[in-house]
Coordinates of C-alpha atoms in Angstrom, one line a residue:
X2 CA -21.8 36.0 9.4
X3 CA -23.6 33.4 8.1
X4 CA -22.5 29.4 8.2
X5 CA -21.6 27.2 4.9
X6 CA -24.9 25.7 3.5
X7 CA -24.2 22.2 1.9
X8 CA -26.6 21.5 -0.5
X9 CA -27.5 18.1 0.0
X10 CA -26.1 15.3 -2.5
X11 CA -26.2 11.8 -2.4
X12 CA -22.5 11.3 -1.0
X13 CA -20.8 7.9 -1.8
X14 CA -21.6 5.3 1.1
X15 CA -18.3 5.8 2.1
X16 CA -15.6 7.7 0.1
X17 CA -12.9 5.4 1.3
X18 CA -10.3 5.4 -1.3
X19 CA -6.2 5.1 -12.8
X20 CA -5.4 7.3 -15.7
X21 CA -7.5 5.3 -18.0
X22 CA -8.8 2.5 -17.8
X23 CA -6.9 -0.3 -18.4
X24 CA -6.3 -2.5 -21.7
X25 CA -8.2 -5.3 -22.2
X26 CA -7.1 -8.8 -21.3
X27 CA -5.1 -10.6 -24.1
X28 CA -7.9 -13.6 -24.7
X29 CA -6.6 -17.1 -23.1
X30 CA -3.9 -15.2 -21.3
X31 CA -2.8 -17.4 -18.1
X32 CA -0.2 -16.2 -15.5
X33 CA 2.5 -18.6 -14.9
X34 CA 5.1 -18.7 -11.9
X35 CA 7.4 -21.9 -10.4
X36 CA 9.3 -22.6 -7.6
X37 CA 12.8 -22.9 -7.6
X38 CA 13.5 -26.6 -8.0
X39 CA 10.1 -26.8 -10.4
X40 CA 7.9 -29.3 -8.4
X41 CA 5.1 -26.6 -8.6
X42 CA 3.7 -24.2 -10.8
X43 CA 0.7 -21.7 -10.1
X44 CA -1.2 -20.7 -12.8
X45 CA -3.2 -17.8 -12.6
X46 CA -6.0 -16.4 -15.1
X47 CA -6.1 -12.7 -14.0
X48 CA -4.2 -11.3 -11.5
X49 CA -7.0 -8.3 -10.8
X50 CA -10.3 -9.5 -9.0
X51 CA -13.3 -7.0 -8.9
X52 CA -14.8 -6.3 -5.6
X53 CA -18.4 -5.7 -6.3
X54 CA -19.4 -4.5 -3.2
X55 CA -21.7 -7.3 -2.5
X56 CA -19.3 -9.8 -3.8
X57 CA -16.2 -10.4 -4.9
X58 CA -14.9 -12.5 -7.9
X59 CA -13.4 -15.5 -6.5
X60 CA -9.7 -16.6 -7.0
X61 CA -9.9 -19.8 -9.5
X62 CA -6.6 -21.4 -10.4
X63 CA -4.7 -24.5 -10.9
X64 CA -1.4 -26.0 -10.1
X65 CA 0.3 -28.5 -11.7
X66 CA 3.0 -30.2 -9.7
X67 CA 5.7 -32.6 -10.0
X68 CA 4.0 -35.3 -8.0
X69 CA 7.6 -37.8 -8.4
X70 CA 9.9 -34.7 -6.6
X71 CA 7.2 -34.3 -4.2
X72 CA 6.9 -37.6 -3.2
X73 CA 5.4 -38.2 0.5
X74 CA 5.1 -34.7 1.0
X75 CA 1.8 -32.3 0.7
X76 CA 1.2 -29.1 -1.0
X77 CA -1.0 -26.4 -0.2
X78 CA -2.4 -23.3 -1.8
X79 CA -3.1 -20.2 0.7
X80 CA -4.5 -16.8 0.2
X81 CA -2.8 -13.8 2.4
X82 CA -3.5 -10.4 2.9
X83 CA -1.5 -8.5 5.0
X84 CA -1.0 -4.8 5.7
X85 CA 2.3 -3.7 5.2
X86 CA 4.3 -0.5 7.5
X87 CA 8.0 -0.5 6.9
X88 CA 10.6 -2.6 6.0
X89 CA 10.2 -6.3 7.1
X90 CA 13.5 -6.5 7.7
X91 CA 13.8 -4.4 10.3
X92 CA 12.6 -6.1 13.8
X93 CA 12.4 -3.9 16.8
X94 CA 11.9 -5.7 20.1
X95 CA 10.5 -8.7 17.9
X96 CA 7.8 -6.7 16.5
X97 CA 7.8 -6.6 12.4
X98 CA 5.8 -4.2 10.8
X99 CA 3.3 -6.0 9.2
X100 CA 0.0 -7.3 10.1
X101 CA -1.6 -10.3 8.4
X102 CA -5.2 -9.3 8.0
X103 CA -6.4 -12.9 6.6
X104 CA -5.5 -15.8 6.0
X105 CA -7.0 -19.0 4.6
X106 CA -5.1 -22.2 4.0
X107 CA -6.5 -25.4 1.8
X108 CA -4.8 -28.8 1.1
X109 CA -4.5 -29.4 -3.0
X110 CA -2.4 -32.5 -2.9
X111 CA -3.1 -35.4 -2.1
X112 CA -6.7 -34.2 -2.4
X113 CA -8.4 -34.4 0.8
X114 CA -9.8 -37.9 1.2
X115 CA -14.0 -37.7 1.8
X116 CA -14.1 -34.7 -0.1
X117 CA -16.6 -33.8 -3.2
X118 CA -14.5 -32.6 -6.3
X119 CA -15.9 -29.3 -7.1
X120 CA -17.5 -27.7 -10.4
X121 CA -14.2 -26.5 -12.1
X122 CA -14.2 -22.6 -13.7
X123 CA -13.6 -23.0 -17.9
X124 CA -9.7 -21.8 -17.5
X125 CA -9.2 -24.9 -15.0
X126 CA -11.1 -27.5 -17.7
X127 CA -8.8 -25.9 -20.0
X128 CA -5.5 -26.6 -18.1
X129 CA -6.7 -30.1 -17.0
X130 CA -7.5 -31.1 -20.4
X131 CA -3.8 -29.3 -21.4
X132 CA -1.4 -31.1 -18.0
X133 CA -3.7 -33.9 -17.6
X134 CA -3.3 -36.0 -14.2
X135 CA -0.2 -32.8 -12.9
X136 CA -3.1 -30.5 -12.5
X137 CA -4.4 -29.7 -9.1
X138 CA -7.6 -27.0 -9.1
X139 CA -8.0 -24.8 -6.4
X140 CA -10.2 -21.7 -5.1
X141 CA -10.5 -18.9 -3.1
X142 CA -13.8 -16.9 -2.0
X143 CA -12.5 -13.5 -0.4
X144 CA -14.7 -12.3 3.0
X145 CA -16.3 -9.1 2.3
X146 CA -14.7 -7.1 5.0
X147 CA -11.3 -7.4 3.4
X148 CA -9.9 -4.2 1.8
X149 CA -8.9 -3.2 -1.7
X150 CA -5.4 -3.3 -2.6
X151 CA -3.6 0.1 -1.7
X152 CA -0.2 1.4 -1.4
X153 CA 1.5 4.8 -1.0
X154 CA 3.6 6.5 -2.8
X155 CA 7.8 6.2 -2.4
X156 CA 9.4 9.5 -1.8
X157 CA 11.8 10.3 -5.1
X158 CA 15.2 9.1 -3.3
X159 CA 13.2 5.8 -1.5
X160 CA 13.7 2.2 -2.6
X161 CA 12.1 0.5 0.3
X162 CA 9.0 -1.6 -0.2
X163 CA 5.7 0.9 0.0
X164 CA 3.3 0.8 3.1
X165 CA 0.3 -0.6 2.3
X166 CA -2.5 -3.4 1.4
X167 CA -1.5 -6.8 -0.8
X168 CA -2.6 -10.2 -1.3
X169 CA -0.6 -13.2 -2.6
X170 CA -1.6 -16.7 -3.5
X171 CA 0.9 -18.6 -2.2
X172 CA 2.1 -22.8 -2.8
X173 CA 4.5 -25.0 -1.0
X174 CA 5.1 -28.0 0.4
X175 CA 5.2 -28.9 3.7
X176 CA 4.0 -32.0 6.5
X177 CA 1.0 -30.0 7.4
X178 CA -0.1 -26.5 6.8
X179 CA 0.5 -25.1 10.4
X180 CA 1.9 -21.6 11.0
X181 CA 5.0 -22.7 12.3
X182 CA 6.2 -25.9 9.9
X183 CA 9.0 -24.8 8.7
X184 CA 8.9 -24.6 4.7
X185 CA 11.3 -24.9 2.3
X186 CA 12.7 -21.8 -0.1
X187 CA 13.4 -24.0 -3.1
X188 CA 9.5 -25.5 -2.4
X189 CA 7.6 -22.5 -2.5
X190 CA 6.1 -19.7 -4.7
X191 CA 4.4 -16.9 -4.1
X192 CA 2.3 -14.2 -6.2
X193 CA 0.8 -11.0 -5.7
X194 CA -2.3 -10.1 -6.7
X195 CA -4.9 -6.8 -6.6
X196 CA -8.3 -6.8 -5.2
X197 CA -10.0 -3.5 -6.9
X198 CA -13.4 -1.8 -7.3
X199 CA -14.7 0.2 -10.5
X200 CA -17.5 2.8 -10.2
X201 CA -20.8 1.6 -9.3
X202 CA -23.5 1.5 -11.9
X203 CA -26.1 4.3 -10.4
X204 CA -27.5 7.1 -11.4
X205 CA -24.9 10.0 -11.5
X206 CA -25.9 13.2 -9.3
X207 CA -24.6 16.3 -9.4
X208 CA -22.6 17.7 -6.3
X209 CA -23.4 21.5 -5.3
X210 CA -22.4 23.9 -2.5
X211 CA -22.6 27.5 -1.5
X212 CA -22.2 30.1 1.0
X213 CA -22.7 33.6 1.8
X214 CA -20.5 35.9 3.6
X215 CA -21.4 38.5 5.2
X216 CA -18.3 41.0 5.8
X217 CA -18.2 44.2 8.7
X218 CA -19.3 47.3 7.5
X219 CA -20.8 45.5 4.5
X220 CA -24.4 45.5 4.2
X221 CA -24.7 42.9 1.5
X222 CA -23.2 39.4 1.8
X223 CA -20.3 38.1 -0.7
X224 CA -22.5 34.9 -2.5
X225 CA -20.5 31.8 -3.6
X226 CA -21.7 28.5 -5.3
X227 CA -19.8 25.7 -7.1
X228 CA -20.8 22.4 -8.8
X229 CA -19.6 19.8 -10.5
X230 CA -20.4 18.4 -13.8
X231 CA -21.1 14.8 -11.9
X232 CA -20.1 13.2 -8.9
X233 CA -18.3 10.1 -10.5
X234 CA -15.2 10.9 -12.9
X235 CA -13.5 8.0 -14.3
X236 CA -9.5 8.4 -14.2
X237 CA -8.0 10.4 -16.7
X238 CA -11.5 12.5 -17.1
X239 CA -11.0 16.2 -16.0
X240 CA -12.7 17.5 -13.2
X241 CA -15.2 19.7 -14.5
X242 CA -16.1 23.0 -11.8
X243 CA -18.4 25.6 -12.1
X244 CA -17.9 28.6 -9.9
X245 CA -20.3 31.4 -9.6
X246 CA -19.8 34.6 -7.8
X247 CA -22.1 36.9 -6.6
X248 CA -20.3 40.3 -4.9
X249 CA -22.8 42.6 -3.4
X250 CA -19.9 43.3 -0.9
X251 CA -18.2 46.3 -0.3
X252 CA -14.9 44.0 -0.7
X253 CA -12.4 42.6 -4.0
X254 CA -12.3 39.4 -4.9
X255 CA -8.4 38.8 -5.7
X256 CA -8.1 35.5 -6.9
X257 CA -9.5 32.2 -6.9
X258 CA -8.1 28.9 -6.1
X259 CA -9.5 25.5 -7.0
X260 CA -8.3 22.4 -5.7
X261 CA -8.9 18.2 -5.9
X262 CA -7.3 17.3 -2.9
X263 CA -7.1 13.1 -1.6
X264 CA -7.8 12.6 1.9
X265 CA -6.1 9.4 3.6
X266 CA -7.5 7.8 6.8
X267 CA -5.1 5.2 7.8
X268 CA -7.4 3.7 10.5
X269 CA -5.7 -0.1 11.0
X270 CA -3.2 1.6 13.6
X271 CA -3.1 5.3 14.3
X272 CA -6.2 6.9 12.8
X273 CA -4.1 9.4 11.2
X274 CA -5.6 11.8 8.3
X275 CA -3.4 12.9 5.7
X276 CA -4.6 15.3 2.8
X277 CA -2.9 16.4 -0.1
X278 CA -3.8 18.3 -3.3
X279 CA -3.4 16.0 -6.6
X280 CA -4.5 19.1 -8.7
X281 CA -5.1 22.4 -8.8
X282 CA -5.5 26.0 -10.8
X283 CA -5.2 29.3 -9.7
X284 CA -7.1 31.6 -11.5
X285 CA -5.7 35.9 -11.0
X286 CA -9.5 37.0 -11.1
X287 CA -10.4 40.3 -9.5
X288 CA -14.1 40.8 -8.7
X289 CA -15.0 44.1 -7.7
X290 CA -18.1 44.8 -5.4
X291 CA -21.2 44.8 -7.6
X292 CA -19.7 42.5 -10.0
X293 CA -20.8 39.0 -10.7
X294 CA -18.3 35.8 -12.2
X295 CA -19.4 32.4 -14.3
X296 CA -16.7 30.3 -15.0
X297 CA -15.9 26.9 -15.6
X298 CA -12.1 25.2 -14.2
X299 CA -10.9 22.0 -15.1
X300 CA -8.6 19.8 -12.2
X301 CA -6.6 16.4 -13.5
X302 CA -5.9 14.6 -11.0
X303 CA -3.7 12.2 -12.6
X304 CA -0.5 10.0 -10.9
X305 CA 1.5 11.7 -13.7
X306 CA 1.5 15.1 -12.4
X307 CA 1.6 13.6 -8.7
X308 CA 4.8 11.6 -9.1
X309 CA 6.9 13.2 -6.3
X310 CA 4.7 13.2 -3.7
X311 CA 5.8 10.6 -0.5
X312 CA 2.7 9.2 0.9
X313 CA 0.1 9.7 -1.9
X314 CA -2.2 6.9 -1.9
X315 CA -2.4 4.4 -5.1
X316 CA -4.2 1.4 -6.6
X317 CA -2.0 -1.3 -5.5
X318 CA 1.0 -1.7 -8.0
X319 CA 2.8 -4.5 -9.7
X320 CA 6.0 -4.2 -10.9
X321 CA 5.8 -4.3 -14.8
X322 CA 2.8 -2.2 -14.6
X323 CA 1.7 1.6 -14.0
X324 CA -0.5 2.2 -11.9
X325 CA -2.8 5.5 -11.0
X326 CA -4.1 7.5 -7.7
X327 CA -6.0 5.1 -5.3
X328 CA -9.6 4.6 -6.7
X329 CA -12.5 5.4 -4.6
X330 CA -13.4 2.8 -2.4
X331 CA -16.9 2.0 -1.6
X332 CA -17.6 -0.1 1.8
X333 CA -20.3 -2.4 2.2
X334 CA -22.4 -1.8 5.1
X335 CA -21.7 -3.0 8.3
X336 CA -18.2 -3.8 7.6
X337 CA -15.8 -2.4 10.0
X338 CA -13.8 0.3 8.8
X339 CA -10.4 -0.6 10.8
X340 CA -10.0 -3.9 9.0
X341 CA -9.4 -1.4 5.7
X342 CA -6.3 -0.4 7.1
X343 CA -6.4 2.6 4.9
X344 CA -9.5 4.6 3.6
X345 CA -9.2 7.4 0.9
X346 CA -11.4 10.1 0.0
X347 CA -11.7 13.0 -2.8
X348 CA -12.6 16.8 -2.2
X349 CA -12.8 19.6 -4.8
X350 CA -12.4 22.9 -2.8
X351 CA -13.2 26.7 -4.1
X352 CA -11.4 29.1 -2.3
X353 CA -12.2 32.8 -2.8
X354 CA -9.2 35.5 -1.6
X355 CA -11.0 38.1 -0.5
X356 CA -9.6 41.6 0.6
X357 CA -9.2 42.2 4.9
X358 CA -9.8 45.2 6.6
X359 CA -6.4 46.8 5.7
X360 CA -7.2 46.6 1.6
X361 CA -4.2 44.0 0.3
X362 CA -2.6 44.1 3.9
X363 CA -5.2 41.5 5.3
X364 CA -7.0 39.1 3.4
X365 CA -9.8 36.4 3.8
X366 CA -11.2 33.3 2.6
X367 CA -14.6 32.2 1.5
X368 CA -14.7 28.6 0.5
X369 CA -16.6 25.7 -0.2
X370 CA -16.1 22.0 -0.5
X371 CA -17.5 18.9 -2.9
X372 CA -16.7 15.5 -2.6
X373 CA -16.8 13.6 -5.8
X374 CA -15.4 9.9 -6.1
X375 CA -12.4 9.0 -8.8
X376 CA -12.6 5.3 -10.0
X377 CA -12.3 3.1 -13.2
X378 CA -14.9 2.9 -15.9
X379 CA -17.6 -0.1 -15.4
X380 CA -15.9 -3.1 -16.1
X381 CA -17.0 -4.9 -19.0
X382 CA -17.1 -8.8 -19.2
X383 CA -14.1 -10.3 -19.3
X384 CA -13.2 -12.1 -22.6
X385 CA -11.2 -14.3 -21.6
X386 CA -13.8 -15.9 -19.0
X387 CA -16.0 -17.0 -22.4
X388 CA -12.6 -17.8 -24.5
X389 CA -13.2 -21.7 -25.7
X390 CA -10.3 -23.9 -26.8
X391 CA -7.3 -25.2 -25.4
X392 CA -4.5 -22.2 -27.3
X393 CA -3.1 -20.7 -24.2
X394 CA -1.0 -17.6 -23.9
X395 CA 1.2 -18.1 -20.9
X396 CA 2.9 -15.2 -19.0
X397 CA 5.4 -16.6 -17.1
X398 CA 6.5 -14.8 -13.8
X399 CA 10.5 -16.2 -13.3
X400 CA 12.2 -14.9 -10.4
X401 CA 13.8 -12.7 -12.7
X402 CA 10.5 -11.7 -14.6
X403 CA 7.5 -9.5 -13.5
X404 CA 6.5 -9.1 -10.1
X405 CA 5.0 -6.7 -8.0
X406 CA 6.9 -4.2 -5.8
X407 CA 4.9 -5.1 -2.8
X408 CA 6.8 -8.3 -2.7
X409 CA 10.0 -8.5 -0.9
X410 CA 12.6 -7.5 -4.1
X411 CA 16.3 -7.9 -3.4
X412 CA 18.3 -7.8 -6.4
X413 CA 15.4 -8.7 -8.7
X414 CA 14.5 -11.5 -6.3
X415 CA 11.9 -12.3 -3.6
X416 CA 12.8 -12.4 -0.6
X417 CA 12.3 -15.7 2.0
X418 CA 9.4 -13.6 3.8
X419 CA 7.2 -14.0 1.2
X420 CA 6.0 -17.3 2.2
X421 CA 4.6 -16.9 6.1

């Protein structure tokens, strides 16, 4: 019997894990959301930031504060990600499941004395020009070994918050901005946002494998070879696989089975692998010994045929939006793998049913494997980053408005956890 040759294929550098790809951004669109007794308001000009791999777009915003309600106190602006388990409100022997993965802290009023003012982004010239001396500009630069924002998938009958990966920008007021100062509801705001990847602009290979089988009291081996028709497909594409058989067996072929299965490593705490198939077709083909088969399947693996399945990884979702299976995540070299808290790969698998030693009593399998990566289109240049004039379209994020289901939601309202 001979052994699985893998024909070799430049694999992704590290398939770690949308339907299409989504709209484009309304131009001048800012995202708005206040605290509860309105001394501060975080405006936002995108909520998604690309992770290019050797960077990662930087999180620009403003807020504009009610300096008079304030008064002696200081506000602060901090950038969270944390890694999310079960239900926060559960606490076993003081334990919460939840890890904060980073966290970074800066002081936006009364601006630190000493310190240069730095080069404002266009949408914060636009909102100074717009709230005048009430606008305070801040900015975040994410580290590059922080993950992409992930979540799985809610069994039909669950209403708990998903496990997962999320950021927040988060405001408040406070003495000082240690861990521990206790801060107040009313004073505070807090909003999610995604850190995501699109598919890498390189030349597109494509992935092929075969094997030979050689069966007892056969002389000639069983040959099987599949490829894809690349080895990026953008979401909402099909999957495009080309299986050839060659029988020079003495055995049937009964059937074939194609699959895209997603493989998920959650590696921050238990190093656990979960797989499960996000499409797949069956195909009742019989191929007698002598015979030869060319044909061509197509797999979508699409979150609309995947709905019901508890623990299927996604792109990280907010609440007013849809979102899509987890998009291949690429890793930058070097960076450690555990700090990704969960890492998603893609498979296609061609499995050939092949006819035991008993006839139809026994059967075997002949199968090979291609990974392929699943991942938005190129990103195109934002519009709104070259969008002149002072008309702004505000979305404003109430407690009752959009928000995203990673945040602590109890009867359409955050929760106190939100702010550490």
């Amino acid at each position: 019997m001979s052994i699985p040759q893998l024909q070799k294929v430049p694999a992704p550098s590290v398939v770690v894990t949308k339907m299409m790809s989504p709209p484009p951004a309304r131009k001048n669109l800012v995202f708005k959301k206040t605290t509860t007794d309105k001394s501060i308001a975080v405006y936002l000009g995108k909520r998604d930031f690309v992770d290019h791999v050797s960077h990662t777009d930087p999180v620009d915003g403003v807020l504009v504060l009610d300096t008079g309600y304030i008064k002696d106190r200081k506000v602060f602006c901090r950038l969270l990600c944390a890694f999310r388990y079960g239900r926060e409100d559960i606490d076993v022997c003081g334990l919460k499941f939840r890890r904060d993965l980073y966290m970074t802290t800066v002081q936006v009023y009364p601006p630190p004395s000493g310190e240069k003012p730095k080069p404002q982004t266009k949408l914060q010239e636009r909102l100074a020009r717009k709230f005048g001396d009430r606008a305070y500009p801040f900015c975040f630069q994410f580290p590059d070994y922080l993950p992409c924002s992930i979540t799985l998938q809610l069994g039909p009958n669950e209403i708990d918050k998903c496990c997962g990966v999320d950021f927040q920008v988060i405001a408040f007021c406070a003495k000082s901005c240690s861990y521990d100062e206790k801060i107040s509801k009313k004073s505070s705001v807090a909003m999610v946002i995604r850190k995501v990847q699109y598919a890498p602009d390189k030349p597109i290979f494509q992935p092929m494998a075969k094997t030979s089988r050689q069966f007892l009291m056969s002389d000639k081996p069983l040959h099987l070879e599949a490829k894809l028709n690349k080895e990026i497909f953008y979401h909402g594409e099909p999957v495009q696989v080309s299986v050839e058989v060659i029988n020079h067996s003495n055995k049937t072929v009964k059937r074939l089975k194609i699959t895209a299965n997603q493989i998920s490593s959650v590696v921050l705490y238990s190093h656990d692998k979960y797989s499960q198939t996000v499409a797949e077709q069956e195909a009742e083909e019989q191929i007698s010994p002598g015979s030869t088969l060319n044909k061509v399947f197509s797999l979508y693996p699409i979150i609309a045929n995947n709905r019901e399945k508890h623990g299927l990884a996604l792109d990280g979702k907010l609440r007013h939006e849809d979102t899509n299976l987890a998009s291949t995540t690429i890793l930058k070299e070097g960076i450690d793998r555990e700090v990704w808290g969960i890492l998603v790969s893609y498979k296609v698998q061609v499995k050939l049913i092949v006819s035991g030693m008993l006839g139809d009593v026994l059967f075997s399998d002949v199968a090979v494997e291609l990974p392929f990566m699943l991942m938005h289109p190129p990103r195109e240049h934002s519009a709104e980053s070259d969008a002149d004039g002072d008309d702004i379209d505000f979305e404003d994020f109430d407690c009752r408005g959009p928000m995203a289901v990673t945040e602590d939601l109890k009867e359409g309202q955050e929760s106190d956890s939100s702010v550490p």
